Amino acid sequence: MNHQEELELQQDLEFLRGRFQELSQEIKLPHSLDPEVLCQRLENLEPEPEKVRSFPKWKGLLGVAACFAFVLGAVWMNGGFVREASSGMPEMASMNLESSSAMAAAQEPNMKMAPAQTNFEMTAEDSMEETAEEAVQEGEQLPSQMDRGLKSTQPEQIESYEQARQTLPYGSYLPEESASLTYESGYVTEMSQSALYVGENRELQVSVRLYDPAQDEPRLVNLEKPETYDLRLYTVPYADSVPAELAQVVEAPVFQAEEITTAVLEARLLPSQESGDEKTSQGSFSVQYGETLVDYYCVNLSPEEMNQIIVDTKAAIG
Amino acid sequence: MVIDTNAVKQARLGDKDSFAEVYRQISEDLYRVALYSLGNAHDAQDVVSETFMEAYKGIKNLRDENSFRPWIMRILSIRCKRKIGQYITGRNQLDIDDFLDLTEEGDGLEETSSRKLALIHALEGLTPQEREIVALAVVQGYTVRETAEILGAPQGTVSSKLHRTLKKLRSQLETAI
């Protein structure tokens, strides 16, 4: 933004602040949002304990393996552990220090692995499999086993894209980052995971959870009936043009992943009503991938791009 | 209203009364942002009460007491986005009754009301996302950087969107006059 635009922005802000102040004075907090009323809902509820970054077992094992490899390597380099025992000791001491740093790096999720560990890096698939096994062993249930009624919905923020994609069980349903769309933020609960991707005037919100027949089946689309999902058949305001019996499915349709095509998406991603210089489009819909449901809300993504995201997701989850 | 950081500290230790006090200090701001963004009191109440519960449950993860305001606004923003995502493409109508009490009578009220109505109609020309930016940057007075942090969006994007949105609003208001 140049100086002239900044000046204009300030002038617009000053002009509008006065107008909004006048209107805002009339807005009163409804009784239902009184602190006293809301606090009644806190009975029997305690804040969740502070989240401590977990230290996956495989990382610990990795660190131990790295130490072991160093020792073996040092022995080999020195021509034998026994022969070089006395002269090797100082080196081993320094190696232990190095290995400790490597383990510390492994414990810090945001840090890259120390060089000592690079030979032992697992592929993404390996690490995911191992963690999945651990999760089952430790009682964390996979999607099909989740007890939806009893799970906590406490959200935990996921700051990095890598962490979001590796979060079980839903991370693999998140889209890959691209040059024009990068991961911005996300949350995970034991029942769902959501993520926000942004780019220049673009946005993609993704929310993943278990498919719930009771809630989602009424929203399942029959592609042979475009009136259940094609917004182009209706006029704005939709509340007046969409028949009441179709309102639920038209508002939030659920498509089967294998049925999605660019043509289908063209029926959902329509130009917004916004009047401005830039052409914008937005739309929302859900996609069922087996037992999992993903809600998408996007701004300024073309049907082709959105279709590619879904194709990639299908490939990622196998 | 300034947030009492001591109360935030106590709330982090699990004190419900302190949490209620902190919420009281920010509740009107939360409701206003939600109402401007979503355009109706029903949904605004939903998201504010959800935000209240989420914030209480997650308060121990707040690292800096001074960051309570942007932290809870960020939770609200995410809840608003989810709600907006559930609307059929672009819900632009605002429930005027949720903004104005048109039954009031008195000298000069007609003129004031028509000014307010003009602003509401101008807001209807914006998308919910644009209204959220306006609510944060204009109504609440957050800077572009703070607004971007709350929305979880790049500063440049927010800045250009704000600029464009205010232009649009202003021209609609001037046309109405």
Short mmCIF file of C-alpha atoms in Angstrom, two decimals:
data_model
loop_
_atom_site.label_atom_id
_atom_site.label_comp_id
_atom_site.label_asym_id
_atom_site.label_seq_id
_atom_site.Cartn_x
_atom_site.Cartn_y
_atom_site.Cartn_z
CA MET A 1 0.00 0.00 0.00
CA ASN A 2 1.48 3.36 -0.98
CA HIS A 3 1.42 6.57 1.04
CA GLN A 4 -1.61 7.96 -0.80
CA GLU A 5 -3.60 4.79 -0.16
CA GLU A 6 -2.64 4.82 3.51
CA LEU A 7 -3.87 8.38 3.76
CA GLU A 8 -7.14 7.43 2.11
CA LEU A 9 -7.49 4.47 4.43
CA GLN A 10 -7.07 6.72 7.46
CA GLN A 11 -9.65 9.17 6.14
CA ASP A 12 -12.14 6.37 5.47
CA LEU A 13 -11.50 4.93 8.93
CA GLU A 14 -12.13 8.25 10.64
CA PHE A 15 -15.28 8.90 8.64
CA LEU A 16 -16.72 5.47 9.30
CA ARG A 17 -15.73 5.15 12.95
CA GLY A 18 -18.09 7.95 13.90
CA ARG A 19 -20.96 6.37 12.00
CA PHE A 20 -20.33 2.97 13.53
CA GLN A 21 -20.04 4.40 17.03
CA GLU A 22 -23.54 5.78 16.67
CA LEU A 23 -24.93 2.45 15.53
CA SER A 24 -22.95 0.39 18.06
CA GLN A 25 -24.44 2.33 20.97
CA GLU A 26 -27.74 0.64 20.26
CA ILE A 27 -26.31 -2.86 20.37
CA LYS A 28 -26.91 -4.28 23.80
CA LEU A 29 -25.64 -7.56 25.10
CA PRO A 30 -28.53 -10.04 25.15
CA HIS A 31 -29.46 -11.51 28.50
CA SER A 32 -28.39 -14.98 27.35
CA LEU A 33 -24.81 -13.71 27.12
CA ASP A 34 -24.69 -12.16 30.59
CA PRO A 35 -21.66 -13.44 32.50
CA GLU A 36 -23.95 -14.72 35.27
CA VAL A 37 -26.04 -16.70 32.81
CA LEU A 38 -23.12 -18.16 30.91
CA CYS A 39 -21.26 -19.01 34.10
CA GLN A 40 -24.03 -21.40 35.05
CA ARG A 41 -22.85 -23.47 32.12
CA LEU A 42 -19.44 -23.77 33.68
CA GLU A 43 -20.70 -25.86 36.55
CA ASN A 44 -19.01 -29.25 36.55
CA LEU A 45 -16.58 -27.94 33.98
CA GLU A 46 -12.92 -27.30 34.68
CA PRO A 47 -10.32 -25.79 32.36
CA GLU A 48 -8.40 -28.44 30.52
CA PRO A 49 -4.88 -28.94 31.86
CA GLU A 50 -2.16 -27.08 30.05
CA LYS A 51 -1.15 -28.94 26.95
CA VAL A 52 2.30 -30.38 27.23
CA ARG A 53 3.91 -31.15 23.94
CA SER A 54 3.96 -34.89 23.76
CA PHE A 55 7.17 -36.71 23.07
CA PRO A 56 6.39 -39.59 20.75
CA LYS A 57 8.11 -42.82 21.62
CA TRP A 58 9.56 -43.19 18.14
CA LYS A 59 11.47 -39.98 18.58
CA GLY A 60 13.02 -41.27 21.77
CA LEU A 61 13.93 -44.50 20.05
CA LEU A 62 15.37 -42.48 17.21
CA GLY A 63 17.59 -40.60 19.63
CA VAL A 64 18.77 -43.81 21.24
CA ALA A 65 19.42 -45.28 17.81
CA ALA A 66 21.41 -42.19 16.89
CA CYS A 67 23.55 -42.55 20.03
CA PHE A 68 24.10 -46.20 19.29
CA ALA A 69 25.05 -45.48 15.68
CA PHE A 70 27.52 -42.88 16.82
CA VAL A 71 29.16 -45.31 19.19
CA LEU A 72 29.36 -47.98 16.51
CA GLY A 73 30.65 -45.48 13.98
CA ALA A 74 33.28 -44.23 16.35
CA VAL A 75 34.41 -47.75 17.15
CA TRP A 76 34.62 -48.55 13.46
CA MET A 77 36.53 -45.35 12.69
CA ASN A 78 38.98 -46.03 15.45
CA GLY A 79 39.54 -49.62 14.39
CA GLY A 80 37.90 -51.31 17.35
CA PHE A 81 36.38 -50.34 20.66
CA VAL A 82 38.83 -52.25 22.87
CA ARG A 83 41.98 -51.22 21.05
CA GLU A 84 41.10 -47.51 21.20
CA ALA A 85 39.32 -47.55 24.51
CA SER A 86 41.64 -45.13 26.22
CA SER A 87 42.05 -42.63 23.38
CA GLY A 88 38.41 -43.03 22.38
CA MET A 89 37.00 -41.90 25.68
CA PRO A 90 37.23 -38.14 25.15
CA GLU A 91 35.62 -38.53 21.72
CA MET A 92 32.83 -40.54 23.22
CA ALA A 93 32.28 -37.87 25.79
CA SER A 94 31.90 -35.25 23.10
CA MET A 95 29.68 -37.59 21.13
CA ASN A 96 27.40 -38.02 24.06
CA LEU A 97 27.04 -34.28 24.26
CA GLU A 98 26.22 -34.18 20.57
CA SER A 99 23.72 -36.96 20.94
CA SER A 100 22.04 -35.15 23.81
CA SER A 101 21.53 -32.15 21.56
CA ALA A 102 20.09 -34.43 18.93
CA MET A 103 17.68 -35.86 21.42
CA ALA A 104 16.75 -32.40 22.58
CA ALA A 105 16.08 -31.49 18.96
CA ALA A 106 13.95 -34.55 18.57
CA GLN A 107 11.95 -33.52 21.62
CA GLU A 108 11.27 -30.09 20.16
CA PRO A 109 8.66 -30.67 17.50
CA ASN A 110 9.40 -27.47 15.64
CA MET A 111 13.12 -28.00 15.39
CA LYS A 112 14.71 -29.76 12.49
CA MET A 113 16.50 -32.98 13.26
CA ALA A 114 20.13 -32.73 14.19
CA PRO A 115 22.60 -33.95 11.57
CA ALA A 116 23.35 -36.98 13.71
CA GLN A 117 19.86 -38.23 13.05
CA THR A 118 19.63 -37.69 9.34
CA ASN A 119 20.61 -41.24 8.47
CA PHE A 120 17.79 -42.50 10.58
CA GLU A 121 15.01 -40.28 9.34
CA MET A 122 11.94 -42.27 8.61
CA THR A 123 9.86 -41.69 5.57
CA ALA A 124 6.57 -39.96 6.23
CA GLU A 125 4.73 -43.23 5.73
CA ASP A 126 6.94 -45.15 8.15
CA SER A 127 6.56 -42.59 10.87
CA MET A 128 2.83 -42.38 10.39
CA GLU A 129 2.43 -46.14 10.59
CA GLU A 130 4.46 -46.38 13.73
CA THR A 131 2.60 -43.55 15.39
CA ALA A 132 -0.71 -45.09 14.40
CA GLU A 133 0.30 -48.32 16.12
CA GLU A 134 1.36 -46.43 19.20
CA ALA A 135 -1.90 -44.56 19.20
CA VAL A 136 -3.85 -47.77 19.23
CA GLN A 137 -1.61 -49.24 21.94
CA GLU A 138 -2.05 -46.18 24.08
CA GLY A 139 -5.79 -46.28 23.75
CA GLU A 140 -6.21 -43.49 21.22
CA GLN A 141 -8.84 -44.79 18.90
CA LEU A 142 -8.90 -44.65 15.15
CA PRO A 143 -11.84 -42.89 13.50
CA SER A 144 -14.05 -45.93 13.11
CA GLN A 145 -13.57 -46.77 16.77
CA MET A 146 -14.14 -43.33 18.20
CA ASP A 147 -16.81 -42.94 20.79
CA ARG A 148 -18.30 -39.72 19.58
CA GLY A 149 -20.52 -39.13 22.54
CA LEU A 150 -17.83 -39.14 25.16
CA LYS A 151 -14.90 -37.48 23.50
CA SER A 152 -13.70 -34.08 24.61
CA THR A 153 -14.03 -31.23 22.14
CA GLN A 154 -11.28 -29.13 23.70
CA PRO A 155 -9.50 -27.56 20.75
CA GLU A 156 -5.74 -27.59 20.56
CA GLN A 157 -4.11 -25.21 18.18
CA ILE A 158 -1.82 -26.64 15.53
CA GLU A 159 0.62 -24.02 14.46
CA SER A 160 2.56 -25.66 11.66
CA TYR A 161 1.48 -27.24 8.42
CA GLU A 162 3.77 -30.24 8.97
CA GLN A 163 2.31 -30.89 12.39
CA ALA A 164 -1.24 -30.52 11.04
CA ARG A 165 -0.65 -33.01 8.25
CA GLN A 166 0.85 -35.53 10.63
CA THR A 167 -1.89 -35.25 13.23
CA LEU A 168 -3.84 -38.45 13.53
CA PRO A 169 -6.35 -39.50 12.45
CA TYR A 170 -7.38 -36.66 10.15
CA GLY A 171 -4.20 -34.85 9.11
CA SER A 172 -3.90 -36.73 5.84
CA TYR A 173 -7.27 -35.32 4.75
CA LEU A 174 -5.86 -31.80 4.79
CA PRO A 175 -4.79 -30.36 1.43
CA GLU A 176 -1.17 -29.94 0.52
CA GLU A 177 0.17 -26.43 0.61
CA SER A 178 0.75 -24.77 -2.74
CA ALA A 179 2.42 -21.61 -3.94
CA SER A 180 -0.89 -19.80 -3.83
CA LEU A 181 -2.39 -21.34 -0.72
CA THR A 182 -0.50 -21.78 2.51
CA TYR A 183 -1.49 -23.19 5.85
CA GLU A 184 -2.38 -20.41 8.26
CA SER A 185 -3.76 -22.04 11.38
CA GLY A 186 -5.67 -25.02 12.60
CA TYR A 187 -7.25 -26.76 15.51
CA VAL A 188 -7.70 -30.33 16.56
CA THR A 189 -10.03 -31.94 19.03
CA GLU A 190 -10.46 -35.63 19.58
CA MET A 191 -13.47 -35.53 17.29
CA SER A 192 -12.34 -33.27 14.50
CA GLN A 193 -9.57 -31.30 12.90
CA SER A 194 -9.83 -28.02 11.06
CA ALA A 195 -7.42 -25.90 9.12
CA LEU A 196 -7.35 -22.56 7.42
CA TYR A 197 -5.31 -21.98 4.27
CA VAL A 198 -4.87 -18.50 2.86
CA GLY A 199 -3.35 -16.84 -0.16
CA GLU A 200 -3.64 -13.51 -1.89
CA ASN A 201 -7.40 -12.87 -1.67
CA ARG A 202 -7.95 -16.59 -1.39
CA GLU A 203 -9.01 -18.76 1.46
CA LEU A 204 -9.78 -22.39 2.09
CA GLN A 205 -11.27 -23.70 5.32
CA VAL A 206 -11.23 -27.43 5.85
CA SER A 207 -12.89 -29.27 8.67
CA VAL A 208 -12.58 -33.04 9.05
CA ARG A 209 -14.61 -35.36 11.24
CA LEU A 210 -16.23 -38.76 11.28
CA TYR A 211 -19.20 -39.20 8.95
CA ASP A 212 -22.33 -39.24 11.08
CA PRO A 213 -25.24 -40.96 9.26
CA ALA A 214 -27.89 -39.36 11.48
CA GLN A 215 -26.64 -35.87 10.81
CA ASP A 216 -25.15 -36.22 7.33
CA GLU A 217 -27.30 -38.66 5.41
CA PRO A 218 -30.14 -36.17 4.88
CA ARG A 219 -27.58 -33.94 3.17
CA LEU A 220 -26.33 -36.59 0.75
CA VAL A 221 -26.62 -35.43 -2.83
CA ASN A 222 -28.11 -37.40 -5.67
CA LEU A 223 -26.15 -36.24 -8.69
CA GLU A 224 -29.04 -37.14 -10.95
CA LYS A 225 -31.01 -34.45 -9.16
CA PRO A 226 -29.14 -31.19 -9.70
CA GLU A 227 -31.82 -29.38 -7.74
CA THR A 228 -30.22 -30.88 -4.61
CA TYR A 229 -26.92 -29.09 -5.06
CA ASP A 230 -26.76 -26.78 -8.10
CA LEU A 231 -26.96 -23.22 -6.84
CA ARG A 232 -27.17 -21.89 -10.39
CA LEU A 233 -30.75 -23.14 -10.51
CA TYR A 234 -31.73 -20.72 -7.77
CA THR A 235 -31.78 -17.00 -7.28
CA VAL A 236 -30.60 -14.92 -4.36
CA PRO A 237 -31.94 -14.77 -1.70
CA TYR A 238 -31.91 -18.54 -1.64
CA ALA A 239 -34.26 -18.60 1.30
CA ASP A 240 -36.98 -17.48 -1.13
CA SER A 241 -36.04 -19.61 -4.12
CA VAL A 242 -34.91 -22.94 -2.65
CA PRO A 243 -37.88 -25.17 -1.78
CA ALA A 244 -38.10 -25.76 1.98
CA GLU A 245 -37.76 -29.54 1.59
CA LEU A 246 -34.43 -29.08 -0.23
CA ALA A 247 -33.04 -26.26 1.92
CA GLN A 248 -30.88 -28.52 4.08
CA VAL A 249 -29.19 -30.37 1.25
CA VAL A 250 -28.79 -27.30 -0.97
CA GLU A 251 -27.27 -25.30 1.86
CA ALA A 252 -24.76 -27.94 2.90
CA PRO A 253 -24.61 -30.78 0.38
CA VAL A 254 -22.52 -33.88 0.97
CA PHE A 255 -20.91 -35.43 -2.10
CA GLN A 256 -19.23 -38.80 -2.36
CA ALA A 257 -15.53 -38.30 -3.04
CA GLU A 258 -15.62 -40.52 -6.12
CA GLU A 259 -18.50 -38.52 -7.62
CA ILE A 260 -16.84 -35.12 -7.48
CA THR A 261 -15.92 -33.58 -10.81
CA THR A 262 -15.08 -30.10 -11.94
CA ALA A 263 -18.57 -29.83 -13.41
CA VAL A 264 -20.13 -30.63 -10.04
CA LEU A 265 -17.96 -28.05 -8.34
CA GLU A 266 -18.97 -25.43 -10.87
CA ALA A 267 -22.43 -25.74 -9.42
CA ARG A 268 -21.16 -24.80 -5.96
CA LEU A 269 -18.37 -22.27 -6.45
CA LEU A 270 -20.20 -19.26 -7.77
CA PRO A 271 -19.21 -15.64 -8.12
CA SER A 272 -20.03 -13.85 -4.90
CA GLN A 273 -22.48 -10.99 -4.73
CA GLU A 274 -19.61 -8.68 -3.93
CA SER A 275 -19.31 -5.67 -6.18
CA GLY A 276 -15.70 -4.71 -6.55
CA ASP A 277 -12.83 -4.63 -8.93
CA GLU A 278 -11.74 -8.16 -8.36
CA LYS A 279 -13.78 -11.09 -9.43
CA THR A 280 -14.39 -13.32 -6.45
CA SER A 281 -16.10 -16.60 -5.95
CA GLN A 282 -16.96 -18.59 -2.89
CA GLY A 283 -18.73 -21.74 -1.94
CA SER A 284 -19.15 -24.48 0.58
CA PHE A 285 -19.88 -28.19 0.43
CA SER A 286 -18.84 -31.45 2.09
CA VAL A 287 -17.18 -34.54 0.73
CA GLN A 288 -17.50 -38.02 2.15
CA TYR A 289 -14.33 -40.10 2.00
CA GLY A 290 -15.41 -43.50 3.32
CA GLU A 291 -16.13 -43.04 7.01
CA THR A 292 -14.77 -39.52 7.06
CA LEU A 293 -16.48 -36.28 6.18
CA VAL A 294 -14.63 -33.15 5.10
CA ASP A 295 -16.32 -29.74 4.99
CA TYR A 296 -14.83 -27.22 2.58
CA TYR A 297 -15.42 -23.50 2.44
CA CYS A 298 -13.43 -21.64 -0.15
CA VAL A 299 -13.01 -18.15 -1.48
CA ASN A 300 -11.55 -17.53 -4.92
CA LEU A 301 -10.60 -21.12 -5.69
CA SER A 302 -11.57 -22.33 -9.12
CA PRO A 303 -13.56 -25.55 -9.54
CA GLU A 304 -10.48 -27.05 -11.23
CA GLU A 305 -8.24 -26.25 -8.27
CA MET A 306 -10.80 -27.53 -5.79
CA ASN A 307 -11.21 -30.71 -7.81
CA GLN A 308 -7.46 -31.24 -7.79
CA ILE A 309 -7.43 -30.87 -4.00
CA ILE A 310 -10.04 -33.59 -3.72
CA VAL A 311 -8.20 -35.85 -6.17
CA ASP A 312 -5.00 -35.36 -4.16
CA THR A 313 -6.80 -36.08 -0.91
CA LYS A 314 -8.17 -39.33 -2.31
CA ALA A 315 -4.64 -40.29 -3.34
CA ALA A 316 -3.18 -39.31 0.05
CA ILE A 317 -5.59 -41.44 2.02
CA GLY A 318 -5.26 -44.32 -0.40
CA MET B 1 -12.58 -1.68 28.32
CA VAL B 2 -9.17 -2.63 29.64
CA ILE B 3 -8.75 -6.27 30.54
CA ASP B 4 -7.71 -6.95 34.12
CA THR B 5 -4.62 -9.13 33.70
CA ASN B 6 -4.74 -10.20 37.34
CA ALA B 7 -8.19 -11.60 36.75
CA VAL B 8 -6.85 -13.38 33.67
CA LYS B 9 -4.09 -14.83 35.82
CA GLN B 10 -6.61 -16.09 38.36
CA ALA B 11 -8.80 -17.46 35.58
CA ARG B 12 -5.83 -19.43 34.29
CA LEU B 13 -5.62 -21.01 37.71
CA GLY B 14 -9.19 -22.20 37.32
CA ASP B 15 -11.06 -19.44 39.16
CA LYS B 16 -14.50 -19.28 37.54
CA ASP B 17 -15.39 -15.90 39.06
CA SER B 18 -12.27 -14.33 37.63
CA PHE B 19 -13.05 -15.82 34.25
CA ALA B 20 -16.57 -14.39 34.47
CA GLU B 21 -15.10 -11.00 35.34
CA VAL B 22 -12.72 -11.08 32.38
CA TYR B 23 -15.53 -12.17 30.10
CA ARG B 24 -17.71 -9.32 31.41
CA GLN B 25 -14.99 -6.88 30.38
CA ILE B 26 -14.97 -8.12 26.80
CA SER B 27 -18.45 -9.58 26.28
CA GLU B 28 -19.90 -6.55 24.52
CA ASP B 29 -16.95 -6.35 22.16
CA LEU B 30 -17.31 -10.03 21.33
CA TYR B 31 -21.02 -9.71 20.71
CA ARG B 32 -20.62 -6.62 18.57
CA VAL B 33 -18.00 -8.24 16.34
CA ALA B 34 -20.14 -11.36 16.00
CA LEU B 35 -23.29 -9.38 15.25
CA TYR B 36 -21.67 -7.22 12.59
CA SER B 37 -20.02 -10.25 11.01
CA LEU B 38 -22.98 -12.59 11.00
CA GLY B 39 -25.77 -10.04 10.67
CA ASN B 40 -28.22 -11.56 13.13
CA ALA B 41 -28.47 -11.85 16.88
CA HIS B 42 -29.29 -15.54 16.94
CA ASP B 43 -26.06 -16.67 15.30
CA ALA B 44 -24.08 -14.01 17.13
CA GLN B 45 -25.30 -15.35 20.47
CA ASP B 46 -24.38 -18.87 19.41
CA VAL B 47 -20.81 -18.02 18.52
CA VAL B 48 -20.21 -15.83 21.55
CA SER B 49 -21.47 -18.48 23.94
CA GLU B 50 -19.38 -21.14 22.15
CA THR B 51 -16.39 -18.82 22.36
CA PHE B 52 -17.00 -18.34 26.08
CA MET B 53 -16.99 -22.11 26.68
CA GLU B 54 -13.98 -22.75 24.47
CA ALA B 55 -12.00 -19.97 26.06
CA TYR B 56 -12.76 -21.22 29.55
CA LYS B 57 -11.73 -24.76 28.70
CA GLY B 58 -8.57 -23.62 26.99
CA ILE B 59 -7.56 -20.75 29.26
CA LYS B 60 -4.60 -22.65 30.67
CA ASN B 61 -3.04 -22.68 27.24
CA LEU B 62 -3.00 -18.90 27.10
CA ARG B 63 0.68 -18.12 27.55
CA ASP B 64 0.57 -14.38 28.11
CA GLU B 65 -2.13 -12.72 30.21
CA ASN B 66 -1.75 -9.54 28.15
CA SER B 67 -2.78 -11.45 25.03
CA PHE B 68 -6.18 -12.44 26.35
CA ARG B 69 -8.11 -10.03 24.15
CA PRO B 70 -6.62 -11.05 20.76
CA TRP B 71 -6.62 -14.67 21.90
CA ILE B 72 -10.36 -14.78 22.60
CA MET B 73 -11.09 -12.66 19.51
CA ARG B 74 -9.22 -15.27 17.48
CA ILE B 75 -11.42 -18.00 18.94
CA LEU B 76 -14.48 -15.91 18.08
CA SER B 77 -13.20 -15.31 14.57
CA ILE B 78 -12.78 -19.05 13.95
CA ARG B 79 -16.29 -19.68 15.27
CA CYS B 80 -17.68 -16.93 13.03
CA LYS B 81 -15.89 -18.40 10.02
CA ARG B 82 -17.40 -21.78 10.70
CA LYS B 83 -20.83 -20.26 11.02
CA ILE B 84 -20.37 -18.28 7.80
CA GLY B 85 -19.25 -21.48 6.09
CA GLN B 86 -22.61 -23.00 6.94
CA TYR B 87 -24.55 -20.26 5.19
CA ILE B 88 -25.71 -20.61 1.68
CA THR B 89 -23.29 -18.58 -0.45
CA GLY B 90 -22.87 -15.16 1.08
CA ARG B 91 -25.50 -14.30 3.64
CA ASN B 92 -25.72 -10.59 3.14
CA GLN B 93 -28.96 -9.63 4.81
CA LEU B 94 -28.78 -8.09 8.24
CA ASP B 95 -31.64 -8.39 10.69
CA ILE B 96 -32.33 -4.74 11.27
CA ASP B 97 -34.26 -5.36 14.49
CA ASP B 98 -31.11 -6.85 16.00
CA PHE B 99 -29.29 -3.57 15.42
CA LEU B 100 -31.94 -0.94 15.93
CA ASP B 101 -34.87 -0.25 18.17
CA LEU B 102 -37.20 1.37 15.66
CA THR B 103 -40.00 1.76 18.17
CA GLU B 104 -38.22 4.58 19.99
CA GLU B 105 -39.65 8.04 19.50
CA GLY B 106 -38.29 11.49 20.17
CA ASP B 107 -36.83 14.65 18.66
CA GLY B 108 -34.26 14.00 15.99
CA LEU B 109 -34.62 10.25 16.32
CA GLU B 110 -35.96 9.91 12.83
CA GLU B 111 -32.89 11.49 11.33
CA THR B 112 -30.57 9.40 13.51
CA SER B 113 -32.46 6.26 12.62
CA SER B 114 -32.26 6.94 8.91
CA ARG B 115 -28.50 7.46 9.22
CA LYS B 116 -28.20 4.18 11.04
CA LEU B 117 -30.42 2.43 8.52
CA ALA B 118 -28.26 3.74 5.71
CA LEU B 119 -25.22 2.23 7.42
CA ILE B 120 -26.98 -1.11 7.87
CA HIS B 121 -27.98 -1.18 4.22
CA ALA B 122 -24.44 -0.30 3.23
CA LEU B 123 -23.21 -3.20 5.36
CA GLU B 124 -25.54 -5.51 3.47
CA GLY B 125 -23.48 -4.80 0.40
CA LEU B 126 -20.51 -6.51 2.06
CA THR B 127 -19.74 -10.17 2.45
CA PRO B 128 -19.64 -11.59 6.01
CA GLN B 129 -15.84 -11.76 5.75
CA GLU B 130 -15.65 -8.10 4.82
CA ARG B 131 -17.98 -7.20 7.66
CA GLU B 132 -15.76 -9.07 10.08
CA ILE B 133 -12.77 -7.01 8.99
CA VAL B 134 -14.83 -3.84 9.40
CA ALA B 135 -16.01 -4.94 12.83
CA LEU B 136 -12.46 -5.50 14.00
CA ALA B 137 -10.67 -2.61 12.33
CA VAL B 138 -13.36 0.07 12.40
CA VAL B 139 -15.72 -0.76 15.25
CA GLN B 140 -13.15 -2.21 17.64
CA GLY B 141 -10.28 -0.07 16.43
CA TYR B 142 -7.71 -2.82 15.93
CA THR B 143 -4.78 -1.99 13.71
CA VAL B 144 -4.36 -3.82 10.42
CA ARG B 145 -1.63 -5.98 11.98
CA GLU B 146 -3.81 -6.89 14.96
CA THR B 147 -6.78 -7.57 12.71
CA ALA B 148 -4.65 -9.83 10.53
CA GLU B 149 -3.45 -11.75 13.60
CA ILE B 150 -6.98 -12.22 14.88
CA LEU B 151 -8.22 -13.37 11.49
CA GLY B 152 -5.17 -15.54 10.91
CA ALA B 153 -4.67 -13.90 7.54
CA PRO B 154 -1.68 -12.19 5.94
CA GLN B 155 -1.38 -8.52 6.80
CA GLY B 156 -1.22 -7.51 3.14
CA THR B 157 -4.42 -9.34 2.34
CA VAL B 158 -6.25 -7.74 5.26
CA SER B 159 -4.89 -4.33 4.41
CA SER B 160 -6.03 -4.46 0.79
CA LYS B 161 -9.38 -5.99 1.73
CA LEU B 162 -9.94 -3.30 4.35
CA HIS B 163 -9.03 -0.57 1.92
CA ARG B 164 -11.38 -1.90 -0.73
CA THR B 165 -14.18 -2.56 1.74
CA LEU B 166 -14.06 0.91 3.27
CA LYS B 167 -14.09 2.48 -0.17
CA LYS B 168 -17.16 0.46 -1.01
CA LEU B 169 -18.88 1.32 2.27
CA ARG B 170 -18.13 4.99 1.99
CA SER B 171 -19.33 5.26 -1.59
CA GLN B 172 -22.56 3.45 -0.71
CA LEU B 173 -23.13 5.79 2.22
CA GLU B 174 -22.44 8.85 0.14
CA THR B 175 -24.82 7.59 -2.55
CA ALA B 176 -27.49 7.07 0.09
CA ILE B 177 -27.06 10.64 1.33
#
